[in-house]
Coordinates of C-alpha atoms in Angstrom, one line a residue:
M163 CA 18.5 -28.5 -15.9
N164 CA 17.0 -29.2 -19.2
G165 CA 15.1 -25.8 -20.0
Q166 CA 13.0 -27.5 -22.6
A167 CA 11.2 -29.6 -20.0
F168 CA 10.0 -26.4 -18.3
A169 CA 9.0 -24.5 -21.5
S170 CA 5.3 -23.4 -21.4
A171 CA 4.5 -25.9 -24.2
C172 CA 1.2 -24.6 -25.4
G173 CA 0.5 -28.0 -27.2
G174 CA 0.9 -29.7 -23.9
K175 CA -1.6 -27.5 -22.0
L176 CA 1.0 -26.9 -19.4
V177 CA 1.2 -23.8 -17.5
S178 CA 4.5 -22.5 -16.6
I179 CA 4.9 -19.7 -13.9
A180 CA 7.8 -18.2 -12.1
G181 CA 8.6 -16.0 -9.1
I182 CA 11.2 -14.9 -6.5
V183 CA 10.4 -17.4 -3.7
S184 CA 12.4 -19.9 -1.7
P185 CA 10.3 -22.6 -0.1
D186 CA 12.4 -24.7 2.2
T187 CA 9.9 -27.5 2.8
L188 CA 6.3 -28.8 2.0
N189 CA 5.4 -28.8 5.6
P190 CA 2.9 -26.3 6.5
F191 CA 3.7 -26.7 10.2
A192 CA 7.5 -26.2 10.0
S193 CA 7.8 -23.0 7.9
W194 CA 6.6 -19.6 7.1
A195 CA 8.5 -19.5 3.7
N196 CA 6.3 -22.0 1.8
F197 CA 3.1 -20.0 1.1
W198 CA 4.1 -20.6 -2.5
P199 CA 3.5 -23.5 -3.5
L200 CA 1.2 -24.7 -0.8
V201 CA -1.4 -22.2 -1.4
F202 CA -2.6 -24.0 -4.4
T203 CA -2.8 -27.4 -2.7
Y204 CA -4.1 -26.8 0.7
D205 CA -7.3 -24.7 1.5
W206 CA -7.7 -22.1 4.3
L207 CA -10.9 -22.9 6.3
V208 CA -12.1 -19.4 5.1
A209 CA -9.6 -16.4 5.4
A210 CA -9.8 -13.0 3.4
D211 CA -10.2 -13.9 -0.1
A212 CA -13.3 -16.0 0.5
Q213 CA -14.8 -13.3 2.5
R214 CA -14.2 -10.8 -0.3
H215 CA -14.9 -12.9 -3.4
P216 CA -17.8 -15.4 -3.3
D217 CA -16.2 -17.4 -6.1
R218 CA -12.9 -18.1 -4.2
K219 CA -14.1 -19.9 -1.1
G220 CA -11.9 -22.6 0.7
F221 CA -12.6 -25.6 2.9
A222 CA -15.9 -24.1 4.2
S223 CA -18.8 -23.2 1.8
D224 CA -20.6 -21.0 4.2
W225 CA -20.3 -19.7 7.8
S226 CA -22.2 -18.0 10.6
V227 CA -21.9 -17.0 14.2
A228 CA -24.7 -17.3 16.8
D229 CA -26.2 -14.5 18.9
D230 CA -23.8 -15.3 21.6
K231 CA -20.9 -14.2 19.4
L232 CA -19.1 -17.4 20.7
T233 CA -20.5 -20.3 18.7
W234 CA -19.3 -20.4 14.8
T235 CA -21.0 -22.9 12.5
L236 CA -19.0 -23.6 9.3
K237 CA -20.5 -25.6 6.4
I238 CA -18.0 -27.8 4.6
W239 CA -18.7 -28.6 1.0
P240 CA -20.9 -31.7 0.6
D241 CA -19.2 -34.8 -0.9
M242 CA -15.8 -33.1 -1.1
K243 CA -12.9 -35.2 -1.6
W244 CA -9.1 -35.2 -1.0
S245 CA -6.9 -35.5 -4.2
D246 CA -6.4 -39.2 -3.4
G247 CA -10.2 -39.9 -3.3
Q248 CA -10.7 -40.0 0.3
P249 CA -13.6 -38.1 1.8
A250 CA -12.7 -34.5 2.8
T251 CA -14.9 -33.5 5.7
A252 CA -15.5 -31.4 8.7
K253 CA -13.6 -34.1 10.6
D254 CA -10.4 -33.3 8.9
A255 CA -10.7 -29.5 9.6
A256 CA -11.5 -30.4 13.4
F257 CA -8.3 -32.8 13.2
T258 CA -6.1 -29.9 11.9
Y259 CA -7.0 -27.4 14.6
N260 CA -7.1 -30.1 17.5
Y261 CA -3.7 -31.4 16.3
L262 CA -2.3 -27.8 16.8
L263 CA -4.1 -27.5 20.2
G264 CA -2.7 -30.7 21.4
S265 CA 0.7 -29.4 21.0
V266 CA 0.2 -26.3 23.3
G267 CA 2.5 -26.1 26.3
T268 CA 4.6 -29.1 25.1
P269 CA 8.5 -28.8 24.2
D270 CA 7.4 -29.3 20.5
E271 CA 4.5 -26.7 20.3
L272 CA 3.6 -26.1 16.8
N273 CA 4.3 -22.4 16.6
V274 CA 7.0 -22.0 13.8
G275 CA 4.9 -22.2 10.5
W276 CA 1.8 -21.3 8.7
N277 CA -0.1 -23.9 10.6
S278 CA 0.4 -22.3 14.1
T279 CA -1.0 -22.3 17.7
S280 CA -1.2 -18.4 17.5
G281 CA -4.8 -17.5 18.0
L282 CA -5.8 -20.8 19.5
E283 CA -5.7 -19.4 23.1
L284 CA -9.0 -17.8 22.0
V285 CA -10.8 -21.2 21.4
E286 CA -12.8 -23.3 23.8
S287 CA -13.5 -26.3 21.6
I288 CA -13.6 -27.3 17.8
T289 CA -15.8 -30.2 16.8
A290 CA -17.0 -31.9 13.7
I291 CA -20.9 -32.1 14.4
D292 CA -21.1 -34.2 11.2
D293 CA -19.2 -34.5 7.9
E294 CA -20.4 -31.2 6.7
T295 CA -20.7 -29.2 9.9
L296 CA -17.7 -27.8 11.9
Q297 CA -18.5 -26.0 15.1
I298 CA -15.9 -23.5 16.6
K299 CA -16.7 -22.3 20.2
T300 CA -14.5 -19.4 21.5
K301 CA -13.8 -18.2 24.9
S302 CA -14.6 -14.5 24.0
P303 CA -16.0 -12.9 20.9
T304 CA -13.5 -12.9 18.2
R305 CA -13.4 -13.2 14.3
W306 CA -10.5 -15.7 14.4
P307 CA -12.4 -18.7 13.1
I308 CA -12.9 -17.1 9.8
D309 CA -9.8 -14.9 9.7
N310 CA -7.1 -17.5 10.7
G311 CA -4.5 -18.8 8.0
T312 CA -4.4 -22.4 9.0
M313 CA -4.2 -24.8 6.1
I314 CA -6.5 -27.6 6.4
V315 CA -4.6 -31.0 6.0
P316 CA -6.1 -34.6 5.7
E317 CA -6.1 -36.5 9.1
H318 CA -5.4 -39.8 7.3
I319 CA -2.0 -38.4 6.4
W320 CA -1.0 -36.5 9.3
K321 CA -2.4 -38.5 12.4
S322 CA 0.7 -40.6 12.6
V323 CA 3.1 -37.6 12.4
S324 CA 4.5 -36.7 15.7
Y325 CA 4.7 -33.0 17.0
A326 CA 8.5 -33.1 17.1
D327 CA 8.5 -34.3 13.5
A328 CA 5.8 -31.8 12.2
R329 CA 7.7 -29.1 13.9
G330 CA 11.1 -30.1 12.4
T331 CA 12.4 -32.8 10.2
F332 CA 9.1 -34.0 8.5
Q333 CA 9.4 -32.6 4.9
N334 CA 6.0 -33.8 4.0
P335 CA 7.3 -35.2 0.7
A336 CA 5.5 -34.9 -2.7
P337 CA 3.0 -36.0 -4.0
L338 CA 0.9 -34.2 -1.6
V339 CA -2.7 -34.8 -0.6
G340 CA -4.8 -31.6 -0.8
S341 CA -8.1 -30.1 -1.5
G342 CA -7.0 -27.2 -3.7
P343 CA -7.1 -27.1 -7.5
M344 CA -3.4 -28.1 -8.1
I345 CA -1.5 -30.7 -6.1
V346 CA 2.3 -30.5 -5.8
S347 CA 3.4 -33.8 -7.3
E348 CA 7.3 -33.0 -7.3
F349 CA 9.5 -30.5 -5.5
Q350 CA 13.0 -29.5 -5.8
Q351 CA 14.2 -26.9 -3.3
G352 CA 15.5 -23.8 -4.8
Q353 CA 14.4 -24.9 -8.3
F354 CA 10.6 -25.7 -8.9
A355 CA 7.4 -27.3 -8.0
R356 CA 5.5 -29.3 -10.3
F357 CA 1.7 -29.6 -10.0
T358 CA -0.9 -31.9 -11.3
P359 CA -4.6 -31.1 -11.5
N360 CA -7.0 -32.3 -8.7
Q361 CA -9.5 -34.5 -10.5
Y362 CA -11.6 -34.2 -7.3
F363 CA -11.4 -30.4 -7.0
R364 CA -14.9 -29.3 -5.8
T365 CA -15.8 -27.0 -8.8
G366 CA -14.3 -29.6 -11.4
K367 CA -11.0 -30.6 -12.4
P368 CA -8.8 -27.8 -13.8
A369 CA -8.7 -27.8 -17.5
V370 CA -4.9 -27.4 -17.9
A371 CA -2.7 -30.4 -17.9
G372 CA -0.4 -29.2 -14.9
V373 CA 1.5 -26.3 -13.7
I374 CA 5.2 -25.6 -13.2
F375 CA 6.5 -23.2 -10.7
R376 CA 10.0 -22.1 -11.1
F377 CA 11.7 -20.5 -8.1
F378 CA 14.5 -17.6 -8.7
S379 CA 16.3 -15.4 -6.4
T380 CA 16.4 -12.6 -9.0
S381 CA 13.8 -11.3 -11.4
D382 CA 16.0 -11.4 -14.6
P383 CA 15.3 -15.0 -15.6
I384 CA 11.6 -14.4 -15.0
A385 CA 11.3 -11.5 -17.5
Q386 CA 13.5 -13.2 -20.0
G387 CA 11.4 -16.3 -19.6
I388 CA 8.1 -14.3 -20.1
K389 CA 9.5 -12.6 -23.2
S390 CA 10.8 -15.8 -24.8
G391 CA 7.7 -17.7 -24.1
D392 CA 9.2 -20.2 -21.7
F393 CA 6.9 -18.8 -18.9
D394 CA 3.2 -18.2 -19.1
F395 CA 3.2 -16.1 -16.1
G396 CA 5.7 -14.4 -13.9
M397 CA 5.7 -12.1 -10.7
S398 CA 8.3 -10.2 -8.8
L399 CA 9.3 -8.1 -11.9
T400 CA 11.2 -4.8 -11.5
V401 CA 9.7 -1.6 -12.9
A402 CA 12.0 -1.5 -15.8
Q403 CA 11.2 -5.4 -16.7
W404 CA 7.5 -4.5 -16.4
E405 CA 7.6 -1.4 -18.5
D406 CA 9.8 -3.2 -21.2
L407 CA 7.3 -6.3 -21.3
S408 CA 4.2 -3.9 -21.6
K409 CA 5.3 -3.0 -25.1
D410 CA 4.9 -6.7 -26.3
S411 CA 1.6 -7.2 -27.9
N412 CA 1.7 -11.0 -26.7
I413 CA 2.0 -9.8 -23.1
Q414 CA -0.4 -8.5 -20.6
V415 CA 1.1 -6.6 -17.6
G416 CA -0.6 -6.2 -14.2
Q417 CA 0.0 -4.7 -10.8
S418 CA -1.8 -5.6 -7.7
R419 CA -1.8 -3.9 -4.3
T420 CA -0.7 -6.3 -1.5
E421 CA -0.4 -6.4 2.3
Q422 CA 3.3 -6.2 2.3
R423 CA 4.8 -3.5 4.3
N424 CA 8.2 -2.3 3.8
Y425 CA 9.8 -0.8 7.0
L426 CA 12.7 0.7 8.8
A427 CA 13.1 -1.2 12.1
F428 CA 15.0 0.1 15.1
N429 CA 16.5 -2.5 17.5
T430 CA 15.0 -1.5 20.8
K431 CA 16.5 -4.4 22.8
S432 CA 18.4 -3.6 25.8
G433 CA 20.9 -6.2 27.2
E434 CA 21.7 -9.2 25.1
G435 CA 21.3 -8.5 21.5
A436 CA 21.2 -4.6 21.8
G437 CA 22.4 -2.1 19.2
S438 CA 25.4 0.0 19.4
T439 CA 23.8 2.7 21.4
K440 CA 20.9 3.4 24.0
A441 CA 19.5 6.0 21.6
L442 CA 17.9 3.1 19.8
Q443 CA 15.7 2.5 22.9
D444 CA 14.6 6.2 22.9
S445 CA 11.2 6.9 21.2
A446 CA 12.3 10.5 20.9
F447 CA 15.1 9.6 18.8
R448 CA 13.1 7.1 16.6
D449 CA 10.4 9.8 16.2
A450 CA 13.1 12.4 14.9
I451 CA 14.6 9.9 12.5
G452 CA 10.9 9.7 11.1
Y453 CA 11.1 13.2 10.0
A454 CA 14.1 12.3 7.8
I455 CA 12.3 9.7 5.7
D456 CA 10.5 10.9 2.6
Q457 CA 8.1 8.1 1.8
K458 CA 6.8 9.8 -1.3
A459 CA 10.3 10.0 -2.8
I460 CA 10.9 6.4 -2.1
V461 CA 7.7 5.6 -4.0
D462 CA 8.3 8.1 -6.8
R463 CA 12.2 7.3 -7.2
A464 CA 12.9 3.8 -6.0
F465 CA 9.3 2.3 -7.1
R466 CA 8.7 4.7 -9.8
G467 CA 5.2 5.0 -8.6
H468 CA 4.5 1.2 -8.2
A469 CA 3.7 1.4 -4.6
D470 CA 1.7 3.3 -2.2
I471 CA 3.1 5.7 0.3
G472 CA 3.7 4.2 3.8
V473 CA 2.2 5.7 6.9
G474 CA 0.9 2.9 9.4
L475 CA 1.5 -0.8 9.8
I476 CA -1.7 -1.8 7.9
P477 CA -1.4 -1.2 4.2
S478 CA -3.8 0.5 2.0
A479 CA -4.7 -2.8 0.2
S480 CA -6.6 -3.9 3.5
I481 CA -9.5 -1.8 2.6
D482 CA -11.5 -3.0 5.6
F483 CA -8.9 -2.0 8.2
H484 CA -6.5 0.5 6.8
P485 CA -6.8 3.7 9.3
D486 CA -6.6 7.2 8.5
L487 CA -3.5 8.7 10.3
S488 CA -3.2 11.8 8.1
D489 CA -3.5 14.1 11.1
I490 CA -0.2 12.7 12.9
K491 CA 1.8 11.7 9.9
R492 CA 5.2 13.1 10.0
K493 CA 6.3 15.5 7.2
F494 CA 9.5 15.1 5.5
D495 CA 11.7 17.8 6.9
L496 CA 15.4 17.3 7.5
S497 CA 15.6 20.5 9.4
E498 CA 12.7 19.4 11.7
A499 CA 14.6 16.0 12.3
A500 CA 17.7 17.9 13.2
R501 CA 16.0 20.2 15.6
R502 CA 14.1 17.1 17.3
L503 CA 17.5 15.4 17.7
D504 CA 19.0 18.2 19.3
A505 CA 16.0 18.8 21.6
A506 CA 16.3 15.0 22.6
G507 CA 19.9 15.3 23.5
Y508 CA 21.6 14.1 20.4
R509 CA 23.8 16.9 19.4
D510 CA 26.9 17.2 17.3
A511 CA 29.0 18.7 20.1
N512 CA 32.4 18.8 18.5
G513 CA 31.1 20.1 15.1
D514 CA 32.5 17.2 13.0
G515 CA 29.2 16.4 11.3
I516 CA 28.4 13.3 13.4
R517 CA 26.0 13.5 16.4
E518 CA 26.8 12.0 19.7
D519 CA 24.5 9.9 21.8
K520 CA 24.0 10.7 25.5
E521 CA 27.1 8.7 26.6
G522 CA 29.1 11.0 24.3
N523 CA 29.8 8.4 21.8
D524 CA 29.7 9.1 18.1
L525 CA 26.4 7.7 16.3
Q526 CA 27.6 5.2 13.8
L527 CA 24.7 2.9 13.0
E528 CA 24.8 -0.6 11.2
L529 CA 21.8 -0.8 8.8
L530 CA 20.9 -4.3 7.6
A531 CA 18.8 -4.6 4.6
G532 CA 17.2 -7.4 2.7
N533 CA 13.9 -9.2 1.8
F534 CA 12.3 -12.1 3.6
S535 CA 11.5 -15.1 1.3
G536 CA 8.5 -14.7 -0.9
N537 CA 8.2 -10.9 -0.4
I538 CA 8.5 -8.2 -3.1
D539 CA 12.2 -7.0 -3.5
I540 CA 12.9 -3.7 -1.9
P541 CA 14.9 -1.6 -4.4
V542 CA 18.6 -0.9 -3.6
A543 CA 17.5 2.8 -4.2
A544 CA 15.2 2.9 -1.4
V545 CA 18.0 1.8 0.9
Q546 CA 20.4 4.2 -0.5
L547 CA 17.9 7.1 0.1
V548 CA 17.5 6.3 3.7
A549 CA 21.2 6.0 4.2
G550 CA 21.7 9.4 2.6
W551 CA 19.1 11.1 4.5
L552 CA 20.4 9.9 7.9
T553 CA 23.9 10.8 7.0
E554 CA 22.5 14.5 6.1
I555 CA 21.2 14.9 9.7
G556 CA 24.5 13.5 11.4
V557 CA 23.5 9.9 11.8
P558 CA 25.8 8.0 9.4
V559 CA 25.0 4.4 8.6
S560 CA 27.0 1.5 7.1
V561 CA 24.8 -0.7 4.9
T562 CA 25.0 -4.4 5.1
Q563 CA 22.9 -6.2 2.3
L564 CA 21.8 -9.8 3.2
E565 CA 20.0 -12.5 1.5
S566 CA 16.9 -13.9 3.0
G567 CA 18.4 -16.7 5.2
A568 CA 21.0 -14.6 6.7
L569 CA 18.6 -11.7 7.2
R570 CA 16.2 -14.0 8.9
A571 CA 18.8 -15.2 11.2
R572 CA 20.2 -11.7 12.1
A573 CA 16.6 -10.5 12.6
A574 CA 15.7 -13.3 14.9
S575 CA 15.2 -12.9 18.6
P576 CA 18.5 -12.5 20.7
A577 CA 17.4 -15.8 22.4
K578 CA 17.7 -17.5 18.9
G579 CA 21.0 -15.8 18.1
G580 CA 19.8 -12.7 16.4
G581 CA 20.3 -9.0 17.4
N582 CA 23.4 -6.8 17.8
W583 CA 22.5 -4.7 14.9
D584 CA 21.1 -1.1 14.9
L585 CA 18.6 -0.5 12.0
L586 CA 16.8 -2.9 9.5
I587 CA 15.1 -2.1 6.2
A588 CA 13.1 -5.3 5.6
N589 CA 9.5 -6.3 4.7
S590 CA 6.7 -8.3 5.9
W591 CA 3.5 -9.8 4.6
P592 CA 1.6 -11.4 7.4
G593 CA -1.8 -12.0 5.8
S594 CA -4.9 -9.8 5.8
A595 CA -6.3 -10.1 9.3
P596 CA -5.6 -7.1 11.6
G597 CA -4.2 -9.1 14.4
P598 CA -1.3 -10.7 12.4
M599 CA -0.7 -7.2 10.6
L600 CA -0.3 -5.4 13.9
G601 CA 1.5 -8.5 15.6
I602 CA 5.0 -7.0 14.3
G603 CA 4.7 -4.9 17.5
N604 CA 3.3 -7.7 19.9
S605 CA 5.7 -8.6 22.6
K606 CA 4.5 -12.1 22.1
S607 CA 5.8 -12.2 18.7
I608 CA 9.5 -11.2 19.6
D609 CA 10.2 -14.8 18.5
A610 CA 8.1 -14.7 15.5
G611 CA 8.0 -11.3 13.4
N612 CA 8.6 -8.6 15.9
T613 CA 12.0 -7.7 14.3
S614 CA 12.4 -4.5 16.6
Y615 CA 11.9 -6.5 19.8
W616 CA 9.7 -3.6 20.8
S617 CA 7.4 -4.3 23.9
N618 CA 4.6 -2.3 25.1
E619 CA 1.8 -3.3 27.5
Q620 CA -0.9 -0.8 26.4
Y621 CA -0.1 -2.0 22.8
D622 CA -0.4 -5.7 23.6
K623 CA -3.8 -5.1 25.4
L624 CA -5.3 -3.3 22.5
L625 CA -4.2 -6.4 20.3
S626 CA -5.9 -8.7 22.6
E627 CA -9.0 -6.5 22.5
I628 CA -8.8 -6.6 18.7
D629 CA -8.5 -10.4 18.9
T630 CA -11.6 -10.7 20.9
A631 CA -13.9 -8.6 18.9
V632 CA -16.4 -9.4 16.3
D633 CA -18.0 -6.2 15.3
L634 CA -16.1 -4.5 12.4
E635 CA -16.6 -1.0 13.8
A636 CA -15.2 -1.7 17.2
I637 CA -12.2 -3.6 15.6
K638 CA -11.6 -0.4 13.4
D639 CA -11.6 1.8 16.5
L640 CA -9.1 -0.5 18.3
I641 CA -6.8 -0.6 15.3
N642 CA -6.9 3.0 15.2
Q643 CA -5.9 3.3 18.8
A644 CA -3.0 0.7 18.3
E645 CA -1.7 2.2 15.1
R646 CA -1.6 5.6 16.7
L647 CA 0.2 4.3 19.7
I648 CA 3.0 2.4 17.7
Y649 CA 3.1 5.3 15.3
H650 CA 4.1 7.7 18.2
E651 CA 6.5 5.2 19.6
A652 CA 8.1 4.6 16.4
P653 CA 9.9 1.2 16.6
Y654 CA 9.0 0.9 12.9
I655 CA 9.0 3.7 10.2
S656 CA 6.8 2.4 7.4
L657 CA 8.5 3.1 4.0
G658 CA 5.7 1.9 1.6
Y659 CA 3.3 -0.6 0.4
P660 CA 4.5 -2.1 -2.9
Y661 CA 2.7 -3.5 -5.7
V662 CA 3.4 -7.0 -7.1
L663 CA 4.4 -6.3 -10.8
S664 CA 3.5 -9.2 -12.9
A665 CA 2.8 -10.3 -16.6
H666 CA 1.3 -13.2 -18.4
R667 CA 1.5 -14.3 -22.0
K668 CA -1.8 -14.0 -24.0
D669 CA -1.0 -16.7 -26.6
C670 CA -1.2 -20.0 -24.4
T671 CA -3.7 -19.8 -21.7
T672 CA -6.7 -17.8 -20.7
G673 CA -8.4 -17.3 -17.4
W674 CA -5.9 -15.0 -15.6
G675 CA -7.4 -12.5 -13.4
P676 CA -7.8 -8.6 -14.3
D677 CA -4.6 -6.4 -14.5
D678 CA -5.0 -5.7 -10.8
D679 CA -5.5 -9.1 -9.6
M680 CA -4.0 -11.6 -12.2
L681 CA -2.7 -14.1 -9.4
S682 CA -4.2 -13.8 -5.9
M683 CA -1.8 -13.1 -3.1
G684 CA -3.9 -14.9 -0.6
N685 CA -5.6 -17.9 -2.4
Y686 CA -5.5 -20.3 -5.3
Y687 CA -7.1 -18.2 -7.6
P688 CA -7.1 -18.4 -10.8
L689 CA -5.4 -21.6 -11.2
D690 CA -8.8 -23.4 -10.6
R691 CA -10.0 -21.8 -13.9
L692 CA -7.1 -21.4 -16.2
K693 CA -7.7 -22.8 -19.6
P694 CA -5.5 -23.6 -22.8
L695 CA -6.1 -21.5 -25.8

């Protein structure tokens, strides 16, 4: 590919950005891997960034809930247009949600992508009162109407697409029609997405001539491109690259907290798809392993300080919902881990340095490791540290490193061909609402994110109560209960919450966010306000 065509070209007012992402389709109903680039083209109705930042609102300009806590009124921007000039109204928002609702219970239910039926079981009705007013009535109190991550699509484009096509074969080819600041005009899977500014964007047409987003599987070309001037902005950098770029006076580096969680998962499945030993199904075994994980060492040595220490499932970046679990946090202590394994019945009876399970078989576990598409890389050093600690306590592991697609296939539910592994080091970035963040332990999510295959009725009940609560203090209390329960049962051991390491050149464009928020991880910001120098 001609590299010159993708140079930042200051004179042409183009912005070139790069990251480790691998979108497979432009269809938001068919994939979880296409947050990038769709987030610049399609708006959420509200979602987290709009609630935290008044200047980053999505399809709705304002929202409120009635005294009954069931009826939400969302005001849509007046006179807003889609990028093709057609009116963008509350009718499009109602269509998007009712399109999903109509698929519920059918063989082609739309539950495999960003635009998903998840959460719609809470909804009584969604109605466009007029062009500027959307009303959502829920069956019980819930913040779902403003927390959900559904991308609003134009009715005049999608009304003729069948559920079967939307779930599967329909690629939603470029050029797209959206309401965001930048519209995908060209897409080459595994290579790039090209954007043109939306001349009808509600706050005005962006000042740059366009954007090119290059997709990579490693960070080396990203760092090299920033240094050479081929890229204006790059994310997914390693610590060494970030530190090297920080020495260049033409480059500004930044780091942002994220809602990504790196974790160690246990295959808790019995029967089809189970791991090599029933020990994985024993919470006492999993809890003991937790004492052999030094999260601080992972942050200090693998991330060189560019991450927060992992404890629960909800990361520290989620300032509204991150609970304090300091009173139950396991302390790193290999002797304590060994003592607990002994007490739970996993001893080294023959003195060969390898513990046996309760059936008398040596514990020799397979550890899968990798990164799901679009997430921040887990350093190999983190995997090596975990493998080393487990070996020290007599639980040796063999590591299998997988690329994103293969990892997703192995971590899929056994019903979909996954399973038959023991341990998994991976990551997830489910958004900022507490329900999806805790959903990694929901039994209903074993086909969509619950990679440990864990199931617990009490935990599911707490998640249902979180979904049906509006008061933030009540939600925080329920989150605290759910976090403590799953921490004790330990289907997952949180390893850390990594920062996105990024950098931008200062010689072509202005308008990037501050060092801790250069590019939003949940919104189109700041592509709506970039300007050429």
